[in-house]
Amino acid sequence: MVILLIAIIAFIAFAAILEDNLVKYKWQIYIFLGVVFIMTAAFRVVGNDNDSQTYEYYFLHYDEPLTALAVEFSFIIISFFVNKFTTDVHWLFFIYAVLGVTLKFLAIKKLSKFLFLSLFIYVCHFFVLHDMIQMRVSVSTALLLLAIKPLSEGRRRTALLLMATAAFFHYSSLAMLAVLLFNNKPLSNKMLWFMAAIIPVGYAAFLMNIDLVTTVPIPYIGEKIEMYKQLKDMGRYDELAIFNNPIVLIRIFMFYLLLAFHDTIYNYNKEFPLMMKIEALSFICFFMLSSLPVLAGRLSELFSVVDIILYTNVVYIFRPQYMAKLFVFAMCLMLFYMDVFVLDFIK
């Protein structure tokens, strides 16, 4: 599986470098890659990743109370219908792959001027993290990407509908509703300073052991958060790696790089302010929920899907263009190395 992923990455890198010369065959290649992504995610060997065996158990026991507590109603519905025809979990994977990959490919087509560069970013990190492991989240994050265009144009009802649909596939997507508070106005100086301050303030709060969440008395939600905290204190969850996590450090570096050139990028990408606000929200979730590693990681990853589009904006910063693409390749290959060879998401 790892060798197959490396081959796909190499092919997409080649296409990204030559994208301007592929006009005649561009869409055929794009559709072909979409099929490759779907088939790779759908028919992977069960057990070659962290979650597939768990998914198989829930799929085969979709009518048990434990499953109803662990997964969304959409998973149970899909499992119910698939079990009518087969007990092969790969067909469940196939349905989720068709939804997650297809919707992401549609969103990339709408938002990115560099299709294959976006696909490179996608396959190096988010394809591994979501489509290969957290397949329910994959559909949700795809719907978030699709909501960016209508939200940037002021069509909040359309964006709300997409986000509500995302929650049907993964309950954590309810957090997307916060994005409805954002607009796509150019970043003011005050907003730039606020966004730049999020990360140092987050680190300071972490070092001073300031709990920014569990101290807030929110009915029901506060009780759930307290439960997560008790589980962590019992040793059920590892501490969140903030200072020594290369993935986090790469994302921080890219965030500040894009922030520094926001005026230049905005001239080419009109959805850029909105996506940067979503990226900032990703870091806010990461630091505010640092005492609750599971929630911090899940919500941060949920919003960070905008990186698929954001990182392509490096092309507007560096010249010549191929050097900018090579820079993005380097950043994303480090993410891929961490996901596959350090964290062992794919075996």
Short mmCIF file of C-alpha atoms in Angstrom, two decimals:
data_model
loop_
_atom_site.label_atom_id
_atom_site.label_comp_id
_atom_site.label_asym_id
_atom_site.label_seq_id
_atom_site.Cartn_x
_atom_site.Cartn_y
_atom_site.Cartn_z
CA MET A 1 0.00 0.00 0.00
CA VAL A 2 2.80 2.42 0.86
CA ILE A 3 4.52 1.70 -2.47
CA LEU A 4 1.24 2.37 -4.30
CA LEU A 5 0.80 5.69 -2.49
CA ILE A 6 4.38 6.70 -3.34
CA ALA A 7 3.72 5.88 -7.02
CA ILE A 8 0.55 7.99 -6.99
CA ILE A 9 2.41 10.87 -5.34
CA ALA A 10 5.19 10.70 -7.94
CA PHE A 11 2.68 10.72 -10.81
CA ILE A 12 0.78 13.70 -9.36
CA ALA A 13 4.03 15.61 -8.77
CA PHE A 14 4.94 15.12 -12.42
CA ALA A 15 1.47 16.31 -13.49
CA ALA A 16 1.67 19.34 -11.17
CA ILE A 17 4.98 20.48 -12.65
CA LEU A 18 3.64 20.08 -16.21
CA GLU A 19 0.09 21.27 -15.51
CA ASP A 20 0.28 24.21 -17.92
CA ASN A 21 1.26 21.82 -20.71
CA LEU A 22 -1.51 19.30 -20.03
CA VAL A 23 -4.42 21.40 -21.26
CA LYS A 24 -5.57 18.81 -23.80
CA TYR A 25 -5.60 15.90 -21.34
CA LYS A 26 -5.99 17.77 -18.05
CA TRP A 27 -9.55 16.72 -17.21
CA GLN A 28 -9.07 13.15 -18.36
CA ILE A 29 -6.08 12.82 -16.02
CA TYR A 30 -8.02 14.52 -13.22
CA ILE A 31 -10.94 12.09 -13.54
CA PHE A 32 -8.55 9.13 -13.83
CA LEU A 33 -6.86 10.15 -10.57
CA GLY A 34 -10.24 10.46 -8.89
CA VAL A 35 -10.98 6.85 -9.82
CA VAL A 36 -7.54 5.78 -8.56
CA PHE A 37 -8.13 7.56 -5.24
CA ILE A 38 -11.54 5.89 -4.83
CA MET A 39 -10.30 2.39 -5.65
CA THR A 40 -7.25 2.77 -3.39
CA ALA A 41 -9.33 3.90 -0.41
CA ALA A 42 -12.14 1.39 -1.01
CA PHE A 43 -10.24 -1.82 -1.56
CA ARG A 44 -7.35 -1.48 0.85
CA VAL A 45 -6.50 -4.52 2.95
CA VAL A 46 -8.38 -4.54 6.25
CA GLY A 47 -5.83 -4.12 9.04
CA ASN A 48 -3.32 -2.16 6.97
CA ASP A 49 -4.42 1.04 8.69
CA ASN A 50 -5.41 2.05 12.20
CA ASP A 51 -9.22 2.04 11.91
CA SER A 52 -10.36 -0.44 9.23
CA GLN A 53 -10.77 -3.38 11.63
CA THR A 54 -12.88 -1.21 13.93
CA TYR A 55 -15.00 -0.10 11.00
CA GLU A 56 -15.44 -3.73 9.96
CA TYR A 57 -16.68 -4.63 13.44
CA TYR A 58 -19.20 -1.80 13.49
CA PHE A 59 -20.28 -2.68 9.94
CA LEU A 60 -20.96 -6.31 10.86
CA HIS A 61 -22.64 -5.33 14.14
CA TYR A 62 -24.47 -2.25 12.92
CA ASP A 63 -27.65 -3.20 14.86
CA GLU A 64 -25.99 -3.41 18.28
CA PRO A 65 -26.37 -0.66 20.93
CA LEU A 66 -22.59 -0.18 21.16
CA THR A 67 -22.44 0.71 17.47
CA ALA A 68 -25.21 3.28 17.86
CA LEU A 69 -23.13 4.99 20.54
CA ALA A 70 -19.88 4.88 18.55
CA VAL A 71 -20.92 6.00 15.05
CA GLU A 72 -23.40 8.27 13.34
CA PHE A 73 -26.85 7.24 12.13
CA SER A 74 -25.62 7.60 8.53
CA PHE A 75 -23.07 4.83 9.12
CA ILE A 76 -25.77 2.54 10.47
CA ILE A 77 -28.06 3.27 7.50
CA ILE A 78 -25.32 2.60 4.95
CA SER A 79 -24.25 -0.55 6.81
CA PHE A 80 -27.86 -1.76 6.93
CA PHE A 81 -28.28 -1.54 3.16
CA VAL A 82 -24.85 -2.94 2.31
CA ASN A 83 -25.40 -5.90 4.63
CA LYS A 84 -28.49 -6.77 2.60
CA PHE A 85 -26.20 -7.69 -0.30
CA THR A 86 -22.81 -8.57 1.18
CA THR A 87 -20.83 -8.79 4.40
CA ASP A 88 -17.66 -7.60 2.65
CA VAL A 89 -16.75 -4.33 4.40
CA HIS A 90 -14.94 -3.10 1.28
CA TRP A 91 -18.30 -2.09 -0.22
CA LEU A 92 -18.91 0.15 2.78
CA PHE A 93 -15.45 1.62 2.18
CA PHE A 94 -16.38 2.05 -1.48
CA ILE A 95 -19.48 4.13 -0.70
CA TYR A 96 -17.57 6.39 1.67
CA ALA A 97 -14.69 6.68 -0.80
CA VAL A 98 -17.03 7.65 -3.64
CA LEU A 99 -18.60 10.34 -1.46
CA GLY A 100 -15.43 11.68 0.18
CA VAL A 101 -13.13 11.64 -2.84
CA THR A 102 -15.71 12.82 -5.39
CA LEU A 103 -16.84 15.74 -3.24
CA LYS A 104 -13.25 16.78 -2.57
CA PHE A 105 -12.41 16.62 -6.28
CA LEU A 106 -15.44 18.82 -7.01
CA ALA A 107 -14.41 21.29 -4.31
CA ILE A 108 -10.83 21.44 -5.61
CA LYS A 109 -12.16 22.10 -9.11
CA LYS A 110 -14.20 25.05 -7.79
CA LEU A 111 -11.53 26.55 -5.52
CA SER A 112 -8.07 25.79 -6.91
CA LYS A 113 -6.31 27.16 -9.97
CA PHE A 114 -3.66 24.46 -9.56
CA LEU A 115 -5.57 21.19 -9.64
CA PHE A 116 -2.67 18.77 -9.48
CA LEU A 117 -0.79 20.75 -6.85
CA SER A 118 -3.92 20.60 -4.69
CA LEU A 119 -4.13 16.86 -5.34
CA PHE A 120 -0.51 16.51 -4.25
CA ILE A 121 -1.30 18.24 -0.94
CA TYR A 122 -4.42 16.10 -0.62
CA VAL A 123 -2.77 12.73 -1.22
CA CYS A 124 0.28 13.39 0.96
CA HIS A 125 -1.69 14.07 4.13
CA PHE A 126 -5.48 14.28 3.99
CA PHE A 127 -6.04 11.22 1.81
CA VAL A 128 -4.02 9.15 4.28
CA LEU A 129 -5.55 10.76 7.34
CA HIS A 130 -9.18 10.86 6.22
CA ASP A 131 -9.99 8.62 3.24
CA MET A 132 -7.73 5.80 4.40
CA ILE A 133 -8.51 6.04 8.11
CA GLN A 134 -11.26 8.43 9.21
CA MET A 135 -13.56 7.89 6.24
CA ARG A 136 -16.60 9.45 7.93
CA VAL A 137 -14.59 12.62 8.50
CA SER A 138 -13.52 12.56 4.86
CA VAL A 139 -17.09 13.19 3.70
CA SER A 140 -17.55 15.94 6.28
CA THR A 141 -14.37 17.80 5.37
CA ALA A 142 -15.26 17.56 1.68
CA LEU A 143 -18.58 19.26 2.42
CA LEU A 144 -16.74 21.99 4.36
CA LEU A 145 -14.58 22.67 1.30
CA LEU A 146 -17.71 22.84 -0.86
CA ALA A 147 -19.24 25.35 1.57
CA ILE A 148 -16.37 27.84 1.15
CA LYS A 149 -17.45 29.17 -2.25
CA PRO A 150 -21.08 29.93 -1.33
CA LEU A 151 -20.06 31.35 2.06
CA SER A 152 -17.51 33.66 0.44
CA GLU A 153 -20.30 34.89 -1.86
CA GLY A 154 -22.68 35.55 1.04
CA ARG A 155 -24.90 32.51 0.37
CA ARG A 156 -25.05 31.40 3.99
CA ARG A 157 -28.11 29.19 3.59
CA THR A 158 -26.32 27.04 1.04
CA ALA A 159 -23.25 26.87 3.29
CA LEU A 160 -25.44 25.99 6.28
CA LEU A 161 -27.11 23.17 4.33
CA LEU A 162 -23.73 21.70 3.38
CA MET A 163 -22.46 21.91 6.97
CA ALA A 164 -25.65 20.35 8.33
CA THR A 165 -25.18 17.50 5.87
CA ALA A 166 -21.59 17.13 7.07
CA ALA A 167 -22.83 16.63 10.64
CA PHE A 168 -24.95 13.74 9.34
CA PHE A 169 -21.69 11.95 8.48
CA HIS A 170 -19.67 12.98 11.54
CA TYR A 171 -21.02 14.69 14.64
CA SER A 172 -17.84 16.74 15.15
CA SER A 173 -18.88 18.66 12.02
CA LEU A 174 -21.34 20.61 14.16
CA ALA A 175 -18.29 22.72 15.02
CA MET A 176 -18.38 23.93 11.41
CA LEU A 177 -21.30 26.17 12.32
CA ALA A 178 -18.74 28.56 13.83
CA VAL A 179 -17.48 29.20 10.29
CA LEU A 180 -20.85 30.80 9.45
CA LEU A 181 -19.76 33.75 11.60
CA PHE A 182 -16.92 34.50 9.19
CA ASN A 183 -17.00 36.68 6.11
CA ASN A 184 -14.68 36.99 3.15
CA LYS A 185 -13.66 40.61 3.64
CA PRO A 186 -9.94 41.34 3.15
CA LEU A 187 -7.92 40.93 6.32
CA SER A 188 -7.57 44.21 8.18
CA ASN A 189 -4.41 45.10 10.12
CA LYS A 190 -6.23 44.34 13.39
CA MET A 191 -7.30 40.95 12.10
CA LEU A 192 -3.78 40.20 10.89
CA TRP A 193 -2.33 40.97 14.30
CA PHE A 194 -5.05 38.92 16.00
CA MET A 195 -4.38 35.92 13.78
CA ALA A 196 -0.63 36.26 14.22
CA ALA A 197 -1.08 36.31 18.01
CA ILE A 198 -3.16 33.11 18.19
CA ILE A 199 -0.20 30.73 18.21
CA PRO A 200 2.10 32.50 20.73
CA VAL A 201 -0.87 33.09 23.04
CA GLY A 202 -1.82 29.42 22.68
CA TYR A 203 1.71 28.31 23.56
CA ALA A 204 1.78 30.68 26.55
CA ALA A 205 -1.54 29.33 27.85
CA PHE A 206 -0.26 25.77 27.45
CA LEU A 207 2.98 26.51 29.33
CA MET A 208 1.07 28.21 32.16
CA ASN A 209 -1.36 25.28 32.26
CA ILE A 210 -4.33 27.58 31.70
CA ASP A 211 -7.39 25.51 30.85
CA LEU A 212 -9.36 27.60 28.39
CA VAL A 213 -12.25 25.16 28.00
CA THR A 214 -13.17 23.12 31.05
CA THR A 215 -13.43 26.30 33.14
CA VAL A 216 -16.31 27.51 30.94
CA PRO A 217 -19.65 26.39 32.47
CA ILE A 218 -21.50 25.14 29.37
CA PRO A 219 -24.40 22.78 30.20
CA TYR A 220 -24.09 19.23 28.80
CA ILE A 221 -21.05 20.17 26.68
CA GLY A 222 -19.15 21.02 29.83
CA GLU A 223 -20.04 17.61 31.27
CA LYS A 224 -18.79 15.85 28.13
CA ILE A 225 -15.57 17.83 28.22
CA GLU A 226 -15.09 16.96 31.87
CA MET A 227 -15.55 13.27 30.99
CA TYR A 228 -12.81 13.50 28.34
CA LYS A 229 -10.55 15.18 30.88
CA GLN A 230 -11.14 12.43 33.45
CA LEU A 231 -10.32 9.77 30.85
CA LYS A 232 -7.10 11.58 30.01
CA ASP A 233 -6.19 11.80 33.72
CA MET A 234 -6.75 8.04 33.93
CA GLY A 235 -4.17 7.55 31.17
CA ARG A 236 -6.64 6.66 28.42
CA TYR A 237 -5.28 9.38 26.10
CA ASP A 238 -1.76 10.58 25.44
CA GLU A 239 -0.70 14.16 26.00
CA LEU A 240 -0.95 16.43 22.99
CA ALA A 241 2.41 16.95 21.29
CA ILE A 242 2.67 20.70 20.84
CA PHE A 243 6.38 21.52 20.86
CA ASN A 244 7.84 18.42 19.20
CA ASN A 245 5.23 17.59 16.56
CA PRO A 246 6.68 18.23 13.07
CA ILE A 247 3.21 18.26 11.51
CA VAL A 248 2.11 21.09 13.79
CA LEU A 249 5.36 23.00 13.23
CA ILE A 250 5.04 22.71 9.43
CA ARG A 251 1.47 23.98 9.59
CA ILE A 252 2.52 26.91 11.79
CA PHE A 253 5.33 27.82 9.40
CA MET A 254 2.99 27.73 6.39
CA PHE A 255 0.36 29.75 8.26
CA TYR A 256 2.77 32.60 8.97
CA LEU A 257 4.20 32.47 5.45
CA LEU A 258 0.74 32.86 3.90
CA LEU A 259 -0.20 35.52 6.43
CA ALA A 260 2.91 37.56 5.56
CA PHE A 261 1.95 37.67 1.88
CA HIS A 262 -1.81 38.03 2.30
CA ASP A 263 -2.06 41.16 0.12
CA THR A 264 -0.25 39.52 -2.79
CA ILE A 265 -2.26 36.31 -2.54
CA TYR A 266 -5.61 38.10 -2.29
CA ASN A 267 -5.02 39.60 -5.73
CA TYR A 268 -5.17 36.09 -7.18
CA ASN A 269 -7.39 34.19 -4.74
CA LYS A 270 -10.55 35.97 -3.60
CA GLU A 271 -11.56 33.22 -1.14
CA PHE A 272 -8.19 33.53 0.62
CA PRO A 273 -9.37 35.66 3.62
CA LEU A 274 -12.15 33.23 4.49
CA MET A 275 -9.87 30.21 4.26
CA MET A 276 -7.24 31.87 6.43
CA LYS A 277 -9.89 32.54 9.08
CA ILE A 278 -10.83 28.86 8.98
CA GLU A 279 -7.13 27.97 9.28
CA ALA A 280 -6.86 30.27 12.30
CA LEU A 281 -9.89 28.53 13.82
CA SER A 282 -8.04 25.24 13.39
CA PHE A 283 -5.21 26.54 15.57
CA ILE A 284 -7.63 28.04 18.11
CA CYS A 285 -9.25 24.61 18.53
CA PHE A 286 -5.84 22.97 18.82
CA PHE A 287 -4.66 25.21 21.65
CA MET A 288 -7.96 25.79 23.47
CA LEU A 289 -8.58 22.06 23.68
CA SER A 290 -4.98 21.06 24.37
CA SER A 291 -6.04 19.58 27.72
CA LEU A 292 -8.33 17.27 25.74
CA PRO A 293 -6.06 15.73 23.07
CA VAL A 294 -8.74 13.78 21.22
CA LEU A 295 -11.03 16.78 20.70
CA ALA A 296 -8.11 19.09 19.96
CA GLY A 297 -6.77 16.81 17.25
CA ARG A 298 -10.13 16.05 15.66
CA LEU A 299 -11.38 19.62 15.42
CA SER A 300 -8.02 20.99 14.33
CA GLU A 301 -7.81 18.38 11.56
CA LEU A 302 -11.40 19.10 10.57
CA PHE A 303 -10.73 22.76 9.80
CA SER A 304 -7.21 22.23 8.47
CA VAL A 305 -8.63 20.63 5.31
CA VAL A 306 -8.45 24.13 3.79
CA ASP A 307 -4.69 23.52 3.53
CA ILE A 308 -5.46 21.59 0.32
CA ILE A 309 -6.25 24.93 -1.29
CA LEU A 310 -4.26 27.34 0.89
CA TYR A 311 -0.83 25.83 0.28
CA THR A 312 -1.15 26.24 -3.49
CA ASN A 313 -1.00 30.00 -2.91
CA VAL A 314 2.76 29.67 -2.39
CA VAL A 315 2.91 29.79 -6.20
CA TYR A 316 2.01 33.48 -5.98
CA ILE A 317 4.84 34.16 -3.54
CA PHE A 318 7.91 32.55 -5.11
CA ARG A 319 9.35 32.75 -8.59
CA PRO A 320 9.95 30.85 -10.78
CA GLN A 321 6.72 28.91 -10.42
CA TYR A 322 8.31 25.47 -10.49
CA MET A 323 10.45 26.41 -7.47
CA ALA A 324 7.31 27.30 -5.53
CA LYS A 325 5.82 23.93 -6.43
CA LEU A 326 8.98 22.13 -5.34
CA PHE A 327 8.76 23.98 -2.02
CA VAL A 328 5.18 22.76 -1.54
CA PHE A 329 6.29 19.24 -2.50
CA ALA A 330 8.95 19.34 0.22
CA MET A 331 6.52 20.49 2.91
CA CYS A 332 3.92 17.88 1.99
CA LEU A 333 6.40 15.02 1.67
CA MET A 334 7.46 15.72 5.25
CA LEU A 335 3.81 15.38 6.28
CA PHE A 336 3.55 12.12 4.34
CA TYR A 337 6.73 10.80 5.98
CA MET A 338 5.34 11.60 9.43
CA ASP A 339 1.95 10.03 8.73
CA VAL A 340 3.27 6.82 7.18
CA PHE A 341 6.75 6.14 8.54
CA VAL A 342 6.62 7.76 11.99
CA LEU A 343 2.99 7.60 13.09
CA ASP A 344 2.35 4.36 11.16
CA PHE A 345 -1.11 5.37 9.98
CA ILE A 346 -0.63 3.02 7.02
CA LYS A 347 1.19 -0.27 7.46
#
